[in-house]
Amino acid sequence: PEYLARLILPQSGWEQRCAVLIGGDTLAERKPHPLPLLAAAERIGVAPAQCVYVGDDERDILAARAAAMPSVAVLWGYRLDDDDPSRWQADVLVDQPQALWNAATWPQI
């Protein structure tokens, strides 16, 4: 929920880097609906196609696709053992957090 994220964010060191915060309880719709992603893009003044959405769940990739945002599926995070990210149709699969910084090496998305 957004209220918990607002409590944790200042202690994480990421507060100054966070331009917008949208939790599962912030809007009338939740992922996989595209509204949270579209609202975030609008709030920071960036076209959805110019964003890249990174997720660890299929609903993240579905939301990105519905919002016309390029998507990255990470192979770590909160997933069930039988969940297969390669089936989610993300634009890019990333197996290590460090690889997120190497966007220039990704296929064109």
CSV table of N, CA and C in Angstrom, one decimal:
chain,number,residue,atom,x,y,z
A,1,PRO,N,0.8,-1.2,0.0
A,1,PRO,CA,0.0,0.0,0.0
A,1,PRO,C,0.9,1.3,0.0
A,2,GLU,N,0.3,2.3,-0.5
A,2,GLU,CA,1.1,3.6,-0.7
A,2,GLU,C,1.5,4.1,0.7
A,3,TYR,N,0.6,4.0,1.7
A,3,TYR,CA,1.0,4.6,3.0
A,3,TYR,C,2.2,3.9,3.6
A,4,LEU,N,2.4,2.6,3.4
A,4,LEU,CA,3.5,1.9,3.9
A,4,LEU,C,4.8,2.3,3.1
A,5,ALA,N,4.6,2.4,1.8
A,5,ALA,CA,5.8,2.9,1.0
A,5,ALA,C,6.3,4.2,1.4
A,6,ARG,N,5.3,5.1,1.8
A,6,ARG,CA,5.7,6.5,2.2
A,6,ARG,C,6.4,6.5,3.5
A,7,LEU,N,6.2,5.5,4.4
A,7,LEU,CA,6.9,5.4,5.6
A,7,LEU,C,8.3,4.8,5.4
A,8,ILE,N,8.4,3.9,4.5
A,8,ILE,CA,9.7,3.2,4.2
A,8,ILE,C,10.6,4.0,3.4
A,9,LEU,N,10.1,4.7,2.4
A,9,LEU,CA,10.9,5.4,1.4
A,9,LEU,C,12.0,6.3,2.0
A,10,PRO,N,11.6,7.2,2.9
A,10,PRO,CA,12.7,8.1,3.5
A,10,PRO,C,13.9,7.3,4.1
A,11,GLN,N,13.6,6.1,4.7
A,11,GLN,CA,14.7,5.4,5.3
A,11,GLN,C,15.5,4.6,4.3
A,12,SER,N,15.0,4.4,3.1
A,12,SER,CA,15.7,3.6,2.1
A,12,SER,C,16.8,4.4,1.4
A,13,GLY,N,16.8,5.7,1.5
A,13,GLY,CA,17.7,6.5,0.7
A,13,GLY,C,17.2,6.8,-0.7
A,14,TRP,N,16.1,6.3,-1.1
A,14,TRP,CA,15.5,6.5,-2.4
A,14,TRP,C,14.5,7.7,-2.6
A,15,GLU,N,14.2,8.3,-1.5
A,15,GLU,CA,13.2,9.3,-1.5
A,15,GLU,C,13.5,10.4,-2.5
A,16,GLN,N,14.7,10.9,-2.6
A,16,GLN,CA,15.1,12.0,-3.5
A,16,GLN,C,15.1,11.5,-4.9
A,17,ARG,N,15.1,10.2,-5.2
A,17,ARG,CA,15.2,9.7,-6.5
A,17,ARG,C,13.8,9.2,-7.0
A,18,CYS,N,12.8,9.3,-6.2
A,18,CYS,CA,11.5,8.8,-6.5
A,18,CYS,C,10.6,10.0,-7.0
A,19,ALA,N,10.3,10.1,-8.2
A,19,ALA,CA,9.6,11.2,-8.8
A,19,ALA,C,8.1,11.1,-8.5
A,20,VAL,N,7.6,9.8,-8.4
A,20,VAL,CA,6.2,9.6,-8.2
A,20,VAL,C,6.1,8.2,-7.5
A,21,LEU,N,5.1,8.1,-6.6
A,21,LEU,CA,4.8,6.9,-5.9
A,21,LEU,C,3.3,6.5,-6.1
A,22,ILE,N,3.1,5.4,-6.6
A,22,ILE,CA,1.7,4.9,-6.8
A,22,ILE,C,1.7,3.5,-6.3
A,23,GLY,N,0.9,3.3,-5.2
A,23,GLY,CA,0.7,1.9,-4.7
A,23,GLY,C,-0.5,1.2,-5.2
A,24,GLY,N,-0.7,0.0,-4.8
A,24,GLY,CA,-1.9,-0.7,-5.2
A,24,GLY,C,-3.2,-0.2,-4.8
A,25,ASP,N,-3.1,0.7,-3.8
A,25,ASP,CA,-4.3,1.3,-3.2
A,25,ASP,C,-4.5,2.8,-3.6
A,26,THR,N,-3.6,3.3,-4.5
A,26,THR,CA,-3.6,4.7,-4.8
A,26,THR,C,-4.8,5.1,-5.7
A,27,LEU,N,-5.0,4.3,-6.7
A,27,LEU,CA,-6.0,4.6,-7.8
A,27,LEU,C,-7.2,3.6,-7.7
A,28,ALA,N,-8.2,3.9,-8.6
A,28,ALA,CA,-9.3,3.0,-8.6
A,28,ALA,C,-9.0,1.6,-9.3
A,29,GLU,N,-8.0,1.6,-10.1
A,29,GLU,CA,-7.6,0.3,-10.7
A,29,GLU,C,-6.2,-0.1,-10.3
A,30,ARG,N,-5.9,-1.4,-10.3
A,30,ARG,CA,-4.6,-1.9,-10.0
A,30,ARG,C,-4.1,-2.7,-11.2
A,31,LYS,N,-2.8,-3.0,-11.2
A,31,LYS,CA,-2.2,-3.9,-12.2
A,31,LYS,C,-2.9,-5.2,-12.2
A,32,PRO,N,-3.2,-5.8,-13.3
A,32,PRO,CA,-2.7,-5.5,-14.6
A,32,PRO,C,-3.4,-4.4,-15.5
A,33,HIS,N,-4.3,-3.7,-14.9
A,33,HIS,CA,-4.9,-2.6,-15.6
A,33,HIS,C,-3.8,-1.5,-15.8
A,34,PRO,N,-3.7,-0.9,-16.9
A,34,PRO,CA,-2.7,0.1,-17.2
A,34,PRO,C,-2.7,1.4,-16.5
A,35,LEU,N,-3.8,1.7,-15.8
A,35,LEU,CA,-4.0,3.0,-15.1
A,35,LEU,C,-2.8,3.4,-14.2
A,36,PRO,N,-2.3,2.5,-13.3
A,36,PRO,CA,-1.2,3.0,-12.5
A,36,PRO,C,0.0,3.4,-13.3
A,37,LEU,N,0.3,2.7,-14.3
A,37,LEU,CA,1.5,3.0,-15.2
A,37,LEU,C,1.3,4.3,-15.9
A,38,LEU,N,0.1,4.5,-16.5
A,38,LEU,CA,-0.2,5.7,-17.3
A,38,LEU,C,-0.3,6.9,-16.4
A,39,ALA,N,-0.8,6.7,-15.1
A,39,ALA,CA,-0.8,7.9,-14.2
A,39,ALA,C,0.6,8.3,-13.8
A,40,ALA,N,1.5,7.3,-13.6
A,40,ALA,CA,2.8,7.6,-13.2
A,40,ALA,C,3.5,8.4,-14.4
A,41,ALA,N,3.4,7.9,-15.6
A,41,ALA,CA,4.0,8.6,-16.7
A,41,ALA,C,3.4,10.0,-16.9
A,42,GLU,N,2.1,10.2,-16.7
A,42,GLU,CA,1.5,11.5,-16.8
A,42,GLU,C,2.1,12.4,-15.7
A,43,ARG,N,2.2,11.9,-14.5
A,43,ARG,CA,2.7,12.8,-13.4
A,43,ARG,C,4.1,13.2,-13.6
A,44,ILE,N,4.9,12.4,-14.2
A,44,ILE,CA,6.3,12.9,-14.5
A,44,ILE,C,6.5,13.5,-15.8
A,45,GLY,N,5.4,13.6,-16.6
A,45,GLY,CA,5.4,14.3,-17.9
A,45,GLY,C,6.2,13.6,-19.0
A,46,VAL,N,6.1,12.2,-19.0
A,46,VAL,CA,6.8,11.4,-20.0
A,46,VAL,C,5.8,10.6,-20.7
A,47,ALA,N,5.9,10.5,-22.0
A,47,ALA,CA,5.1,9.6,-22.8
A,47,ALA,C,5.3,8.1,-22.4
A,48,PRO,N,4.2,7.3,-22.3
A,48,PRO,CA,4.4,5.9,-21.9
A,48,PRO,C,5.4,5.2,-22.7
A,49,ALA,N,5.5,5.5,-24.0
A,49,ALA,CA,6.4,4.8,-24.9
A,49,ALA,C,7.9,5.1,-24.6
A,50,GLN,N,8.1,6.2,-23.9
A,50,GLN,CA,9.4,6.6,-23.5
A,50,GLN,C,9.8,6.0,-22.1
A,51,CYS,N,8.9,5.3,-21.5
A,51,CYS,CA,9.2,4.7,-20.2
A,51,CYS,C,9.6,3.3,-20.4
A,52,VAL,N,10.2,2.7,-19.4
A,52,VAL,CA,10.5,1.2,-19.4
A,52,VAL,C,10.0,0.7,-18.1
A,53,TYR,N,9.1,-0.2,-18.1
A,53,TYR,CA,8.5,-0.8,-16.8
A,53,TYR,C,9.2,-2.1,-16.5
A,54,VAL,N,9.7,-2.1,-15.3
A,54,VAL,CA,10.4,-3.3,-14.8
A,54,VAL,C,9.5,-4.0,-13.8
A,55,GLY,N,9.3,-5.3,-14.0
A,55,GLY,CA,8.5,-6.1,-13.1
A,55,GLY,C,8.9,-7.5,-12.8
A,56,ASP,N,8.4,-8.0,-11.7
A,56,ASP,CA,8.7,-9.4,-11.3
A,56,ASP,C,7.5,-10.3,-11.3
A,57,ASP,N,6.5,-9.8,-12.0
A,57,ASP,CA,5.2,-10.6,-12.0
A,57,ASP,C,4.6,-10.4,-13.4
A,58,GLU,N,3.8,-11.4,-13.8
A,58,GLU,CA,3.2,-11.3,-15.1
A,58,GLU,C,2.2,-10.1,-15.2
A,59,ARG,N,1.6,-9.8,-14.1
A,59,ARG,CA,0.6,-8.6,-14.1
A,59,ARG,C,1.4,-7.3,-14.4
A,60,ASP,N,2.7,-7.3,-14.0
A,60,ASP,CA,3.5,-6.1,-14.4
A,60,ASP,C,3.7,-6.0,-15.9
A,61,ILE,N,4.0,-7.1,-16.5
A,61,ILE,CA,4.2,-7.1,-18.0
A,61,ILE,C,2.9,-6.9,-18.7
A,62,LEU,N,1.8,-7.4,-18.2
A,62,LEU,CA,0.5,-7.2,-18.8
A,62,LEU,C,0.1,-5.7,-18.7
A,63,ALA,N,0.4,-5.1,-17.6
A,63,ALA,CA,0.1,-3.7,-17.4
A,63,ALA,C,0.9,-2.8,-18.4
A,64,ALA,N,2.2,-3.2,-18.5
A,64,ALA,CA,3.1,-2.4,-19.4
A,64,ALA,C,2.6,-2.5,-20.8
A,65,ARG,N,2.3,-3.7,-21.2
A,65,ARG,CA,1.8,-3.9,-22.6
A,65,ARG,C,0.6,-3.1,-22.8
A,66,ALA,N,-0.4,-3.1,-21.9
A,66,ALA,CA,-1.6,-2.4,-22.0
A,66,ALA,C,-1.4,-0.9,-22.0
A,67,ALA,N,-0.3,-0.4,-21.4
A,67,ALA,CA,0.0,1.0,-21.3
A,67,ALA,C,0.9,1.4,-22.5
A,68,ALA,N,1.3,0.5,-23.4
A,68,ALA,CA,2.2,0.7,-24.5
A,68,ALA,C,3.6,1.1,-24.0
A,69,MET,N,4.0,0.5,-22.9
A,69,MET,CA,5.3,0.8,-22.4
A,69,MET,C,6.2,-0.4,-22.6
A,70,PRO,N,7.5,-0.2,-23.0
A,70,PRO,CA,8.4,-1.4,-23.1
A,70,PRO,C,8.5,-2.0,-21.7
A,71,SER,N,8.7,-3.3,-21.7
A,71,SER,CA,8.7,-4.0,-20.4
A,71,SER,C,10.0,-4.8,-20.2
A,72,VAL,N,10.4,-4.9,-19.0
A,72,VAL,CA,11.5,-5.8,-18.6
A,72,VAL,C,11.0,-6.7,-17.5
A,73,ALA,N,11.2,-8.0,-17.7
A,73,ALA,CA,10.8,-9.0,-16.6
A,73,ALA,C,12.1,-9.4,-15.9
A,74,VAL,N,12.2,-9.2,-14.6
A,74,VAL,CA,13.3,-9.6,-13.8
A,74,VAL,C,13.1,-11.1,-13.3
A,75,LEU,N,14.2,-11.8,-13.3
A,75,LEU,CA,14.1,-13.2,-12.9
A,75,LEU,C,14.3,-13.5,-11.4
A,76,TRP,N,14.2,-12.4,-10.6
A,76,TRP,CA,14.2,-12.5,-9.2
A,76,TRP,C,13.0,-11.8,-8.6
A,77,GLY,N,12.7,-12.0,-7.4
A,77,GLY,CA,11.5,-11.3,-6.8
A,77,GLY,C,10.5,-12.3,-6.2
A,78,TYR,N,9.3,-11.8,-6.1
A,78,TYR,CA,8.3,-12.6,-5.5
A,78,TYR,C,7.5,-13.4,-6.6
A,79,ARG,N,7.9,-14.6,-6.9
A,79,ARG,CA,7.3,-15.5,-7.9
A,79,ARG,C,7.1,-16.9,-7.3
A,80,LEU,N,6.1,-17.5,-7.8
A,80,LEU,CA,5.9,-18.9,-7.5
A,80,LEU,C,6.9,-19.8,-8.2
A,81,ASP,N,7.2,-20.9,-7.7
A,81,ASP,CA,8.2,-21.7,-8.4
A,81,ASP,C,7.9,-22.2,-9.8
A,82,ASP,N,6.6,-22.4,-10.0
A,82,ASP,CA,6.1,-22.8,-11.3
A,82,ASP,C,5.8,-21.6,-12.3
A,83,ASP,N,6.1,-20.4,-11.9
A,83,ASP,CA,5.8,-19.3,-12.7
A,83,ASP,C,7.0,-19.1,-13.7
A,84,ASP,N,6.8,-18.9,-14.9
A,84,ASP,CA,7.8,-18.9,-16.0
A,84,ASP,C,7.8,-17.5,-16.7
A,85,PRO,N,8.7,-16.6,-16.2
A,85,PRO,CA,8.8,-15.3,-16.9
A,85,PRO,C,9.0,-15.3,-18.4
A,86,SER,N,9.6,-16.3,-18.9
A,86,SER,CA,9.9,-16.4,-20.3
A,86,SER,C,8.6,-16.5,-21.1
A,87,ARG,N,7.5,-16.8,-20.5
A,87,ARG,CA,6.2,-16.9,-21.1
A,87,ARG,C,5.4,-15.6,-21.1
A,88,TRP,N,5.9,-14.6,-20.3
A,88,TRP,CA,5.1,-13.4,-20.1
A,88,TRP,C,5.2,-12.4,-21.3
A,89,GLN,N,6.0,-12.7,-22.3
A,89,GLN,CA,6.2,-11.9,-23.4
A,89,GLN,C,6.7,-10.4,-23.1
A,90,ALA,N,7.6,-10.4,-22.1
A,90,ALA,CA,8.3,-9.1,-21.9
A,90,ALA,C,9.2,-8.8,-23.0
A,91,ASP,N,9.5,-7.5,-23.2
A,91,ASP,CA,10.5,-7.1,-24.2
A,91,ASP,C,11.9,-7.6,-23.9
A,92,VAL,N,12.2,-7.6,-22.6
A,92,VAL,CA,13.6,-8.0,-22.2
A,92,VAL,C,13.5,-8.8,-20.9
A,93,LEU,N,14.3,-9.9,-20.8
A,93,LEU,CA,14.4,-10.6,-19.5
A,93,LEU,C,15.8,-10.3,-18.9
A,94,VAL,N,15.8,-10.0,-17.6
A,94,VAL,CA,17.0,-9.7,-16.9
A,94,VAL,C,17.2,-10.6,-15.8
A,95,ASP,N,18.4,-11.2,-15.7
A,95,ASP,CA,18.6,-12.2,-14.6
A,95,ASP,C,19.4,-11.7,-13.4
A,96,GLN,N,20.0,-10.5,-13.5
A,96,GLN,CA,20.7,-9.9,-12.4
A,96,GLN,C,20.4,-8.5,-12.3
A,97,PRO,N,20.3,-7.9,-11.0
A,97,PRO,CA,20.0,-6.5,-10.9
A,97,PRO,C,21.0,-5.6,-11.6
A,98,GLN,N,22.2,-6.0,-11.6
A,98,GLN,CA,23.3,-5.1,-12.3
A,98,GLN,C,23.0,-5.0,-13.8
A,99,ALA,N,22.3,-5.9,-14.4
A,99,ALA,CA,22.0,-5.8,-15.8
A,99,ALA,C,21.0,-4.7,-16.1
A,100,LEU,N,20.2,-4.3,-15.1
A,100,LEU,CA,19.3,-3.1,-15.4
A,100,LEU,C,20.1,-1.9,-15.7
A,101,TRP,N,21.3,-1.7,-15.3
A,101,TRP,CA,22.1,-0.6,-15.6
A,101,TRP,C,22.7,-0.6,-17.0
A,102,ASN,N,22.7,-1.8,-17.6
A,102,ASN,CA,23.3,-2.0,-18.9
A,102,ASN,C,22.3,-1.9,-20.0
A,103,ALA,N,21.4,-1.0,-20.0
A,103,ALA,CA,20.3,-0.9,-20.9
A,103,ALA,C,20.8,-0.7,-22.4
A,104,ALA,N,22.0,-0.2,-22.5
A,104,ALA,CA,22.5,0.0,-23.9
A,104,ALA,C,22.8,-1.4,-24.6
A,105,THR,N,22.9,-2.4,-23.8
A,105,THR,CA,23.2,-3.7,-24.3
A,105,THR,C,21.9,-4.5,-24.6
A,106,TRP,N,20.8,-4.0,-24.2
A,106,TRP,CA,19.5,-4.7,-24.5
A,106,TRP,C,19.2,-4.7,-26.0
A,107,PRO,N,18.4,-5.6,-26.4
A,107,PRO,CA,17.8,-5.5,-27.8
A,107,PRO,C,17.0,-4.3,-27.9
A,108,GLN,N,16.8,-3.8,-29.0
A,108,GLN,CA,16.0,-2.5,-29.3
A,108,GLN,C,14.6,-2.8,-28.8
A,109,ILE,N,14.1,-2.0,-27.8
A,109,ILE,CA,12.8,-2.1,-27.4
A,109,ILE,C,12.0,-0.8,-27.6
